[in-house]
Amino acid sequence: MQHRRDELNRSPLLIRGYVAGQFTDPSGAAEIAVIDPTTEQRVATLCESSADEVDRAVVAARQAFDAGPWGRATVAERQKALLAIHDVILAHADELAVLETINTGIPLSQTRHVHIPRAAYNFRFFAEYINQSGGEVFTQEPGLMSMVTYEPIGVCALIGPWNMPLGLTAMKMAGALAFGNSCVVKPSELTPLTVTRVVELIEGILPKGVVNLVNGRGQVTGTALVSHPGIDMASFTGGTVTGAAILGSLAKGIKGSAMELGGKSANIVFADADFDQALDAAMMSSFMNNGQMCLAGSRIFVERKIADRFIDSFTRRTKALKIGDPLVDGTEIGPMINQAQRERMARYAESGIAEGASLLCGGHRYSNVNAGYFFEPTAMLAPSNDIAICREEIFGPFAALQVFDEEEEVITKANESEFGLVGYVWTDNLERAMRTASALRTGTVLVNTPIVRDLRTGFGGYKQSGLGREGAKGSQAMFTEMKTTIIARAPRTMPRIGMAGE
Ligand code: NAD
């Protein structure tokens, strides 16, 4: 693993676009250094896709959709291709996990056991799903049949973030392809390594032009893609501010959109909960993925009766997290994605203190390393729900704890958020669990469990956490047009107007 990092330092990869079945010629492209956040060394050079390259990618996807065989492929043919992609990702799982860890700083144990298997499974899931899903038929009256079918939407722009680059982009690719679309994929300019490698690995599995790749900054490549008249929809995962800008572009062309945006999820721990389970899960949902998770349950509400003990244990365990090189076994927290993200952590720690929160641990740059964008895992006890650390998405290893007394009070506070992605509830009381789950204004509620993703269900957010849902029916709604066909099987009785002319 270390040898792979050394290799990349000696000869960084060249990241290019992929259009109509060929990697593009990078001459003349703006070059962006892709940095390993652990070493601060360049591991790749990204050749930015210009508006012209984006145009060629969209045209290739358009031609593949309008004239190519993929949109007309049988279910069995699409299944075969999706399963082949699943297999090739699994066959290269170790290589992809190492690349993902080098590029993101996320511990290898997590990229190896969660991110890459999940990326592969997305393709398998949709291969199986399209075999089961279908349309609907209604009869209004004898002789009249209404048929609802789901047809591919066309050219999908698929834009991914840096915090789970392959897993989240693969979810979009698998859904778009399963329903017969072609696509133009744009990974984050910070983390293009694994998506680019997968595009290389799947060469030959799909007809040319069905999958195209563009690489570059949001303001350049991303804007060119979402404002291109040739796309039919954009599926975006990223920040809420970016999502709003993209929606603005799509609105001009009345294009479809699916938005998986930010979160600030409440994790409510009632005094009757299984203490150890709730504590393990609070640690996980605050610090997995280096805390850089849309679904982080890092706004932790603890009932007063157990608050001292819970906060004390949470603080001790946070202090004990193993910070270090994410390629090394046993590392629990790697570096932040970049310097800006590390500085953001420090600013939130300062703002928390200025607004009256107590620092339980962390709050500073982690300096026991020679290089890397490390930040100490941080926990703060907040005096109220109104301060920035309880309101804004921090997107790092940073938990804001609050103490509560009453169920109604905590539900109100949990819902006092612009976001509505996930809610976590810990209690032994079934009625309370059901009441709280139904009162939370979030797309997903997890009761007595940390995050579990079941692709048969939808994942997405209320409020500013997004539009649409990813997963079985949600992805079908996102990547298909619903068509209604009404067929008369017998002559219809209708008013005969204009008969004076007869
Ligand atoms: P980001 O919004 O900065 O960037 C996401 C992607 O959008 C990148 O590929 C970027 O290049 C592109 N982009 C930026 N500006 C663009 C523009 N104007 N037009 C088109 N594309 C543009 O997000 P990020 O920092 O990469 O990711 C972190 C955010 O993603 C967090 O807010 C997190 O909550 C969110 N996220 C949400 C989910 C979810 O499922 N809801 C999952 C993961 C991450």
PDB file of N, CA and C in Angstrom, residues 82 85 89 96 100 103-104 114-116 118-123 126 156-178 183-199 202 206 210-215 225 233-238 260 294 455 470-471 475 478-479:
ATOM      1  N   LEU A  82     -24.560  -4.880 -16.204  1.00  0.00           N
ATOM      2  CA  LEU A  82     -24.430  -4.368 -14.829  1.00  0.00           C
ATOM      3  C   LEU A  82     -23.689  -5.372 -13.943  1.00  0.00           C
ATOM      4  N   ILE A  85     -20.049  -5.177 -14.588  1.00  0.00           N
ATOM      5  CA  ILE A  85     -19.421  -4.021 -13.906  1.00  0.00           C
ATOM      6  C   ILE A  85     -19.220  -4.351 -12.430  1.00  0.00           C
ATOM      7  N   ILE A  89     -15.458  -4.460 -10.603  1.00  0.00           N
ATOM      8  CA  ILE A  89     -15.119  -3.623  -9.429  1.00  0.00           C
ATOM      9  C   ILE A  89     -14.621  -4.516  -8.295  1.00  0.00           C
ATOM     10  N   LEU A  96      -8.768  -0.451  -5.768  1.00  0.00           N
ATOM     11  CA  LEU A  96      -9.667   0.706  -5.676  1.00  0.00           C
ATOM     12  C   LEU A  96      -9.720   1.251  -4.248  1.00  0.00           C
ATOM     13  N   GLU A 100      -8.756   4.969  -3.189  1.00  0.00           N
ATOM     14  CA  GLU A 100      -9.751   5.822  -2.532  1.00  0.00           C
ATOM     15  C   GLU A 100      -9.186   6.393  -1.232  1.00  0.00           C
ATOM     16  N   ASN A 103      -6.581   9.055  -1.943  1.00  0.00           N
ATOM     17  CA  ASN A 103      -7.160  10.301  -2.462  1.00  0.00           C
ATOM     18  C   ASN A 103      -8.013  11.048  -1.434  1.00  0.00           C
ATOM     19  N   THR A 104      -8.683  10.300  -0.538  1.00  0.00           N
ATOM     20  CA  THR A 104      -9.634  10.967   0.378  1.00  0.00           C
ATOM     21  C   THR A 104      -9.124  11.089   1.816  1.00  0.00           C
ATOM     22  N   VAL A 114     -16.423  -0.974   3.269  1.00  0.00           N
ATOM     23  CA  VAL A 114     -17.713  -0.293   3.050  1.00  0.00           C
ATOM     24  C   VAL A 114     -17.790   0.311   1.644  1.00  0.00           C
ATOM     25  N   HIS A 115     -16.882   1.244   1.336  1.00  0.00           N
ATOM     26  CA  HIS A 115     -17.044   2.022   0.105  1.00  0.00           C
ATOM     27  C   HIS A 115     -17.017   1.158  -1.164  1.00  0.00           C
ATOM     28  N   ILE A 116     -15.996   0.328  -1.287  1.00  0.00           N
ATOM     29  CA  ILE A 116     -15.832  -0.373  -2.570  1.00  0.00           C
ATOM     30  C   ILE A 116     -16.866  -1.507  -2.720  1.00  0.00           C
ATOM     31  N   ARG A 118     -19.743  -1.536  -1.489  1.00  0.00           N
ATOM     32  CA  ARG A 118     -21.006  -0.832  -1.733  1.00  0.00           C
ATOM     33  C   ARG A 118     -21.087  -0.339  -3.195  1.00  0.00           C
ATOM     34  N   ALA A 119     -19.958   0.156  -3.704  1.00  0.00           N
ATOM     35  CA  ALA A 119     -19.943   0.626  -5.098  1.00  0.00           C
ATOM     36  C   ALA A 119     -20.311  -0.530  -6.027  1.00  0.00           C
ATOM     37  N   ALA A 120     -19.723  -1.695  -5.783  1.00  0.00           N
ATOM     38  CA  ALA A 120     -20.007  -2.855  -6.635  1.00  0.00           C
ATOM     39  C   ALA A 120     -21.462  -3.292  -6.467  1.00  0.00           C
ATOM     40  N   TYR A 121     -21.907  -3.340  -5.227  1.00  0.00           N
ATOM     41  CA  TYR A 121     -23.254  -3.855  -4.949  1.00  0.00           C
ATOM     42  C   TYR A 121     -24.339  -3.007  -5.626  1.00  0.00           C
ATOM     43  N   ASN A 122     -24.098  -1.708  -5.752  1.00  0.00           N
ATOM     44  CA  ASN A 122     -25.086  -0.855  -6.421  1.00  0.00           C
ATOM     45  C   ASN A 122     -25.456  -1.435  -7.796  1.00  0.00           C
ATOM     46  N   PHE A 123     -24.453  -1.903  -8.533  1.00  0.00           N
ATOM     47  CA  PHE A 123     -24.714  -2.427  -9.879  1.00  0.00           C
ATOM     48  C   PHE A 123     -25.484  -3.744  -9.804  1.00  0.00           C
ATOM     49  N   PHE A 126     -29.232  -3.042  -8.863  1.00  0.00           N
ATOM     50  CA  PHE A 126     -30.099  -2.569  -9.952  1.00  0.00           C
ATOM     51  C   PHE A 126     -30.258  -3.622 -11.047  1.00  0.00           C
ATOM     52  N   CYS A 156     -28.132  11.633 -18.747  1.00  0.00           N
ATOM     53  CA  CYS A 156     -28.096  12.023 -17.330  1.00  0.00           C
ATOM     54  C   CYS A 156     -26.720  12.597 -16.999  1.00  0.00           C
ATOM     55  N   ALA A 157     -26.726  13.772 -16.380  1.00  0.00           N
ATOM     56  CA  ALA A 157     -25.473  14.339 -15.852  1.00  0.00           C
ATOM     57  C   ALA A 157     -25.365  13.861 -14.408  1.00  0.00           C
ATOM     58  N   LEU A 158     -24.279  13.185 -14.075  1.00  0.00           N
ATOM     59  CA  LEU A 158     -24.133  12.586 -12.743  1.00  0.00           C
ATOM     60  C   LEU A 158     -22.947  13.243 -12.038  1.00  0.00           C
ATOM     61  N   ILE A 159     -23.241  14.009 -11.000  1.00  0.00           N
ATOM     62  CA  ILE A 159     -22.188  14.819 -10.365  1.00  0.00           C
ATOM     63  C   ILE A 159     -21.997  14.370  -8.918  1.00  0.00           C
ATOM     64  N   GLY A 160     -20.764  14.018  -8.593  1.00  0.00           N
ATOM     65  CA  GLY A 160     -20.503  13.431  -7.271  1.00  0.00           C
ATOM     66  C   GLY A 160     -19.636  14.307  -6.378  1.00  0.00           C
ATOM     67  N   PRO A 161     -19.667  14.032  -5.065  1.00  0.00           N
ATOM     68  CA  PRO A 161     -18.861  14.770  -4.098  1.00  0.00           C
ATOM     69  C   PRO A 161     -17.554  14.023  -3.804  1.00  0.00           C
ATOM     70  N   TRP A 162     -16.772  14.575  -2.868  1.00  0.00           N
ATOM     71  CA  TRP A 162     -15.478  13.966  -2.568  1.00  0.00           C
ATOM     72  C   TRP A 162     -15.504  13.035  -1.364  1.00  0.00           C
ATOM     73  N   ASN A 163     -16.612  12.973  -0.635  1.00  0.00           N
ATOM     74  CA  ASN A 163     -16.522  12.271   0.654  1.00  0.00           C
ATOM     75  C   ASN A 163     -16.773  10.767   0.550  1.00  0.00           C
ATOM     76  N   MET A 164     -17.350  10.299  -0.562  1.00  0.00           N
ATOM     77  CA  MET A 164     -17.457   8.852  -0.820  1.00  0.00           C
ATOM     78  C   MET A 164     -17.482   8.749  -2.343  1.00  0.00           C
ATOM     79  N   PRO A 165     -16.352   9.068  -2.950  1.00  0.00           N
ATOM     80  CA  PRO A 165     -16.360   9.343  -4.389  1.00  0.00           C
ATOM     81  C   PRO A 165     -16.932   8.207  -5.229  1.00  0.00           C
ATOM     82  N   LEU A 166     -16.411   6.994  -5.033  1.00  0.00           N
ATOM     83  CA  LEU A 166     -16.880   5.924  -5.920  1.00  0.00           C
ATOM     84  C   LEU A 166     -18.251   5.413  -5.493  1.00  0.00           C
ATOM     85  N   GLY A 167     -18.445   5.203  -4.205  1.00  0.00           N
ATOM     86  CA  GLY A 167     -19.715   4.634  -3.727  1.00  0.00           C
ATOM     87  C   GLY A 167     -20.912   5.453  -4.175  1.00  0.00           C
ATOM     88  N   LEU A 168     -20.833   6.767  -4.011  1.00  0.00           N
ATOM     89  CA  LEU A 168     -21.999   7.602  -4.329  1.00  0.00           C
ATOM     90  C   LEU A 168     -22.169   7.790  -5.833  1.00  0.00           C
ATOM     91  N   THR A 169     -21.064   7.870  -6.563  1.00  0.00           N
ATOM     92  CA  THR A 169     -21.182   8.034  -8.015  1.00  0.00           C
ATOM     93  C   THR A 169     -21.649   6.726  -8.648  1.00  0.00           C
ATOM     94  N   ALA A 170     -21.183   5.607  -8.100  1.00  0.00           N
ATOM     95  CA  ALA A 170     -21.608   4.307  -8.627  1.00  0.00           C
ATOM     96  C   ALA A 170     -23.116   4.120  -8.447  1.00  0.00           C
ATOM     97  N   MET A 171     -23.656   4.649  -7.360  1.00  0.00           N
ATOM     98  CA  MET A 171     -25.109   4.552  -7.139  1.00  0.00           C
ATOM     99  C   MET A 171     -25.861   5.238  -8.282  1.00  0.00           C
ATOM    100  N   LYS A 172     -25.359   6.395  -8.672  1.00  0.00           N
ATOM    101  CA  LYS A 172     -26.011   7.136  -9.757  1.00  0.00           C
ATOM    102  C   LYS A 172     -25.821   6.408 -11.088  1.00  0.00           C
ATOM    103  N   MET A 173     -24.591   5.944 -11.338  1.00  0.00           N
ATOM    104  CA  MET A 173     -24.330   5.261 -12.616  1.00  0.00           C
ATOM    105  C   MET A 173     -25.187   4.001 -12.732  1.00  0.00           C
ATOM    106  N   ALA A 174     -25.240   3.231 -11.647  1.00  0.00           N
ATOM    107  CA  ALA A 174     -25.989   1.967 -11.698  1.00  0.00           C
ATOM    108  C   ALA A 174     -27.468   2.244 -11.983  1.00  0.00           C
ATOM    109  N   GLY A 175     -28.043   3.227 -11.294  1.00  0.00           N
ATOM    110  CA  GLY A 175     -29.459   3.540 -11.506  1.00  0.00           C
ATOM    111  C   GLY A 175     -29.703   4.045 -12.919  1.00  0.00           C
ATOM    112  N   ALA A 176     -28.869   4.984 -13.369  1.00  0.00           N
ATOM    113  CA  ALA A 176     -29.076   5.565 -14.704  1.00  0.00           C
ATOM    114  C   ALA A 176     -28.965   4.479 -15.779  1.00  0.00           C
ATOM    115  N   LEU A 177     -27.940   3.637 -15.682  1.00  0.00           N
ATOM    116  CA  LEU A 177     -27.719   2.620 -16.714  1.00  0.00           C
ATOM    117  C   LEU A 177     -28.798   1.540 -16.679  1.00  0.00           C
ATOM    118  N   ALA A 178     -29.201   1.160 -15.472  1.00  0.00           N
ATOM    119  CA  ALA A 178     -30.189   0.079 -15.342  1.00  0.00           C
ATOM    120  C   ALA A 178     -31.466   0.420 -16.101  1.00  0.00           C
ATOM    121  N   CYS A 183     -24.985   8.492 -19.957  1.00  0.00           N
ATOM    122  CA  CYS A 183     -24.641   9.477 -18.930  1.00  0.00           C
ATOM    123  C   CYS A 183     -23.294  10.164 -19.164  1.00  0.00           C
ATOM    124  N   VAL A 184     -23.186  11.326 -18.528  1.00  0.00           N
ATOM    125  CA  VAL A 184     -21.906  12.032 -18.444  1.00  0.00           C
ATOM    126  C   VAL A 184     -21.629  12.179 -16.951  1.00  0.00           C
ATOM    127  N   VAL A 185     -20.525  11.596 -16.520  1.00  0.00           N
ATOM    128  CA  VAL A 185     -20.199  11.556 -15.095  1.00  0.00           C
ATOM    129  C   VAL A 185     -19.167  12.635 -14.792  1.00  0.00           C
ATOM    130  N   LYS A 186     -19.393  13.369 -13.694  1.00  0.00           N
ATOM    131  CA  LYS A 186     -18.360  14.324 -13.261  1.00  0.00           C
ATOM    132  C   LYS A 186     -18.069  14.118 -11.775  1.00  0.00           C
ATOM    133  N   PRO A 187     -16.921  13.501 -11.481  1.00  0.00           N
ATOM    134  CA  PRO A 187     -16.537  13.352 -10.074  1.00  0.00           C
ATOM    135  C   PRO A 187     -16.032  14.683  -9.531  1.00  0.00           C
ATOM    136  N   SER A 188     -15.868  14.754  -8.223  1.00  0.00           N
ATOM    137  CA  SER A 188     -15.268  15.946  -7.628  1.00  0.00           C
ATOM    138  C   SER A 188     -13.833  16.092  -8.131  1.00  0.00           C
ATOM    139  N   GLU A 189     -13.439  17.319  -8.385  1.00  0.00           N
ATOM    140  CA  GLU A 189     -12.070  17.585  -8.848  1.00  0.00           C
ATOM    141  C   GLU A 189     -11.041  17.223  -7.767  1.00  0.00           C
ATOM    142  N   LEU A 190     -11.498  17.102  -6.514  1.00  0.00           N
ATOM    143  CA  LEU A 190     -10.564  16.737  -5.440  1.00  0.00           C
ATOM    144  C   LEU A 190     -10.298  15.235  -5.428  1.00  0.00           C
ATOM    145  N   THR A 191     -11.270  14.454  -5.895  1.00  0.00           N
ATOM    146  CA  THR A 191     -11.170  12.993  -5.752  1.00  0.00           C
ATOM    147  C   THR A 191     -11.601  12.249  -7.019  1.00  0.00           C
ATOM    148  N   PRO A 192     -10.863  12.427  -8.106  1.00  0.00           N
ATOM    149  CA  PRO A 192     -11.304  11.787  -9.358  1.00  0.00           C
ATOM    150  C   PRO A 192     -10.714  10.393  -9.588  1.00  0.00           C
ATOM    151  N   LEU A 193      -9.881   9.896  -8.662  1.00  0.00           N
ATOM    152  CA  LEU A 193      -9.069   8.711  -8.993  1.00  0.00           C
ATOM    153  C   LEU A 193      -9.883   7.437  -9.231  1.00  0.00           C
ATOM    154  N   THR A 194     -10.769   7.102  -8.284  1.00  0.00           N
ATOM    155  CA  THR A 194     -11.433   5.794  -8.413  1.00  0.00           C
ATOM    156  C   THR A 194     -12.488   5.790  -9.512  1.00  0.00           C
ATOM    157  N   VAL A 195     -13.212   6.890  -9.665  1.00  0.00           N
ATOM    158  CA  VAL A 195     -14.244   6.908 -10.719  1.00  0.00           C
ATOM    159  C   VAL A 195     -13.558   6.777 -12.079  1.00  0.00           C
ATOM    160  N   THR A 196     -12.440   7.490 -12.246  1.00  0.00           N
ATOM    161  CA  THR A 196     -11.718   7.406 -13.522  1.00  0.00           C
ATOM    162  C   THR A 196     -11.211   5.978 -13.753  1.00  0.00           C
ATOM    163  N   ARG A 197     -10.718   5.359 -12.696  1.00  0.00           N
ATOM    164  CA  ARG A 197     -10.208   3.984 -12.838  1.00  0.00           C
ATOM    165  C   ARG A 197     -11.341   3.026 -13.214  1.00  0.00           C
ATOM    166  N   VAL A 198     -12.510   3.229 -12.623  1.00  0.00           N
ATOM    167  CA  VAL A 198     -13.631   2.338 -12.953  1.00  0.00           C
ATOM    168  C   VAL A 198     -14.066   2.543 -14.404  1.00  0.00           C
ATOM    169  N   VAL A 199     -14.069   3.780 -14.862  1.00  0.00           N
ATOM    170  CA  VAL A 199     -14.431   4.029 -16.270  1.00  0.00           C
ATOM    171  C   VAL A 199     -13.455   3.275 -17.179  1.00  0.00           C
ATOM    172  N   ILE A 202     -14.233  -0.596 -17.024  1.00  0.00           N
ATOM    173  CA  ILE A 202     -15.468  -1.128 -17.629  1.00  0.00           C
ATOM    174  C   ILE A 202     -15.484  -0.955 -19.155  1.00  0.00           C
ATOM    175  N   LEU A 206     -19.985  -1.738 -22.111  1.00  0.00           N
ATOM    176  CA  LEU A 206     -21.154  -0.998 -22.598  1.00  0.00           C
ATOM    177  C   LEU A 206     -20.858  -0.458 -24.004  1.00  0.00           C
ATOM    178  N   VAL A 210     -22.145   5.435 -24.028  1.00  0.00           N
ATOM    179  CA  VAL A 210     -23.160   5.273 -22.967  1.00  0.00           C
ATOM    180  C   VAL A 210     -22.652   5.871 -21.656  1.00  0.00           C
ATOM    181  N   VAL A 211     -21.361   5.642 -21.366  1.00  0.00           N
ATOM    182  CA  VAL A 211     -20.760   6.292 -20.194  1.00  0.00           C
ATOM    183  C   VAL A 211     -19.648   7.225 -20.686  1.00  0.00           C
ATOM    184  N   ASN A 212     -19.755   8.487 -20.338  1.00  0.00           N
ATOM    185  CA  ASN A 212     -18.715   9.474 -20.662  1.00  0.00           C
ATOM    186  C   ASN A 212     -18.286  10.109 -19.349  1.00  0.00           C
ATOM    187  N   LEU A 213     -17.046  10.580 -19.335  1.00  0.00           N
ATOM    188  CA  LEU A 213     -16.507  11.145 -18.098  1.00  0.00           C
ATOM    189  C   LEU A 213     -15.925  12.518 -18.389  1.00  0.00           C
ATOM    190  N   VAL A 214     -16.260  13.480 -17.550  1.00  0.00           N
ATOM    191  CA  VAL A 214     -15.568  14.772 -17.638  1.00  0.00           C
ATOM    192  C   VAL A 214     -15.006  15.070 -16.254  1.00  0.00           C
ATOM    193  N   ASN A 215     -13.887  15.752 -16.232  1.00  0.00           N
ATOM    194  CA  ASN A 215     -13.234  16.047 -14.963  1.00  0.00           C
ATOM    195  C   ASN A 215     -12.937  17.532 -14.867  1.00  0.00           C
ATOM    196  N   LEU A 225     -21.606  21.490 -17.776  1.00  0.00           N
ATOM    197  CA  LEU A 225     -22.427  20.277 -17.897  1.00  0.00           C
ATOM    198  C   LEU A 225     -23.894  20.552 -17.547  1.00  0.00           C
ATOM    199  N   MET A 233     -31.442  15.492 -17.546  1.00  0.00           N
ATOM    200  CA  MET A 233     -31.573  15.651 -16.088  1.00  0.00           C
ATOM    201  C   MET A 233     -30.194  15.694 -15.459  1.00  0.00           C
ATOM    202  N   ALA A 234     -30.137  16.157 -14.210  1.00  0.00           N
ATOM    203  CA  ALA A 234     -28.883  16.055 -13.450  1.00  0.00           C
ATOM    204  C   ALA A 234     -29.182  15.434 -12.107  1.00  0.00           C
ATOM    205  N   SER A 235     -28.362  14.462 -11.739  1.00  0.00           N
ATOM    206  CA  SER A 235     -28.443  13.883 -10.400  1.00  0.00           C
ATOM    207  C   SER A 235     -27.182  14.337  -9.677  1.00  0.00           C
ATOM    208  N   PHE A 236     -27.388  15.055  -8.591  1.00  0.00           N
ATOM    209  CA  PHE A 236     -26.270  15.728  -7.921  1.00  0.00           C
ATOM    210  C   PHE A 236     -26.194  15.303  -6.461  1.00  0.00           C
ATOM    211  N   THR A 237     -24.996  15.023  -5.982  1.00  0.00           N
ATOM    212  CA  THR A 237     -24.763  14.870  -4.545  1.00  0.00           C
ATOM    213  C   THR A 237     -23.674  15.841  -4.162  1.00  0.00           C
ATOM    214  N   GLY A 238     -23.976  16.696  -3.202  1.00  0.00           N
ATOM    215  CA  GLY A 238     -22.994  17.682  -2.772  1.00  0.00           C
ATOM    216  C   GLY A 238     -23.628  18.671  -1.821  1.00  0.00           C
ATOM    217  N   GLU A 260     -29.124  15.309  -3.692  1.00  0.00           N
ATOM    218  CA  GLU A 260     -28.768  14.734  -2.386  1.00  0.00           C
ATOM    219  C   GLU A 260     -27.835  15.738  -1.730  1.00  0.00           C
ATOM    220  N   CYS A 294     -22.610  13.124   4.988  1.00  0.00           N
ATOM    221  CA  CYS A 294     -23.860  13.891   4.953  1.00  0.00           C
ATOM    222  C   CYS A 294     -24.787  13.420   6.054  1.00  0.00           C
ATOM    223  N   LEU A 455     -31.054  -0.720  -0.082  1.00  0.00           N
ATOM    224  CA  LEU A 455     -31.282  -0.046  -1.373  1.00  0.00           C
ATOM    225  C   LEU A 455     -32.709  -0.200  -1.892  1.00  0.00           C
ATOM    226  N   GLU A 470     -32.792   8.300  -3.563  1.00  0.00           N
ATOM    227  CA  GLU A 470     -31.998   7.285  -4.261  1.00  0.00           C
ATOM    228  C   GLU A 470     -32.328   5.912  -3.684  1.00  0.00           C
ATOM    229  N   GLY A 471     -32.403   4.906  -4.550  1.00  0.00           N
ATOM    230  CA  GLY A 471     -32.821   3.560  -4.127  1.00  0.00           C
ATOM    231  C   GLY A 471     -33.955   3.171  -5.042  1.00  0.00           C
ATOM    232  N   SER A 475     -34.899   5.862  -7.412  1.00  0.00           N
ATOM    233  CA  SER A 475     -34.001   5.965  -8.570  1.00  0.00           C
ATOM    234  C   SER A 475     -34.793   5.799  -9.855  1.00  0.00           C
ATOM    235  N   MET A 478     -36.282   9.009 -10.637  1.00  0.00           N
ATOM    236  CA  MET A 478     -35.237   9.956 -11.034  1.00  0.00           C
ATOM    237  C   MET A 478     -34.791   9.740 -12.482  1.00  0.00           C
ATOM    238  N   PHE A 479     -34.640   8.471 -12.863  1.00  0.00           N
ATOM    239  CA  PHE A 479     -33.991   8.168 -14.143  1.00  0.00           C
ATOM    240  C   PHE A 479     -34.961   7.712 -15.238  1.00  0.00           C
TER     241      PHE A 479
END
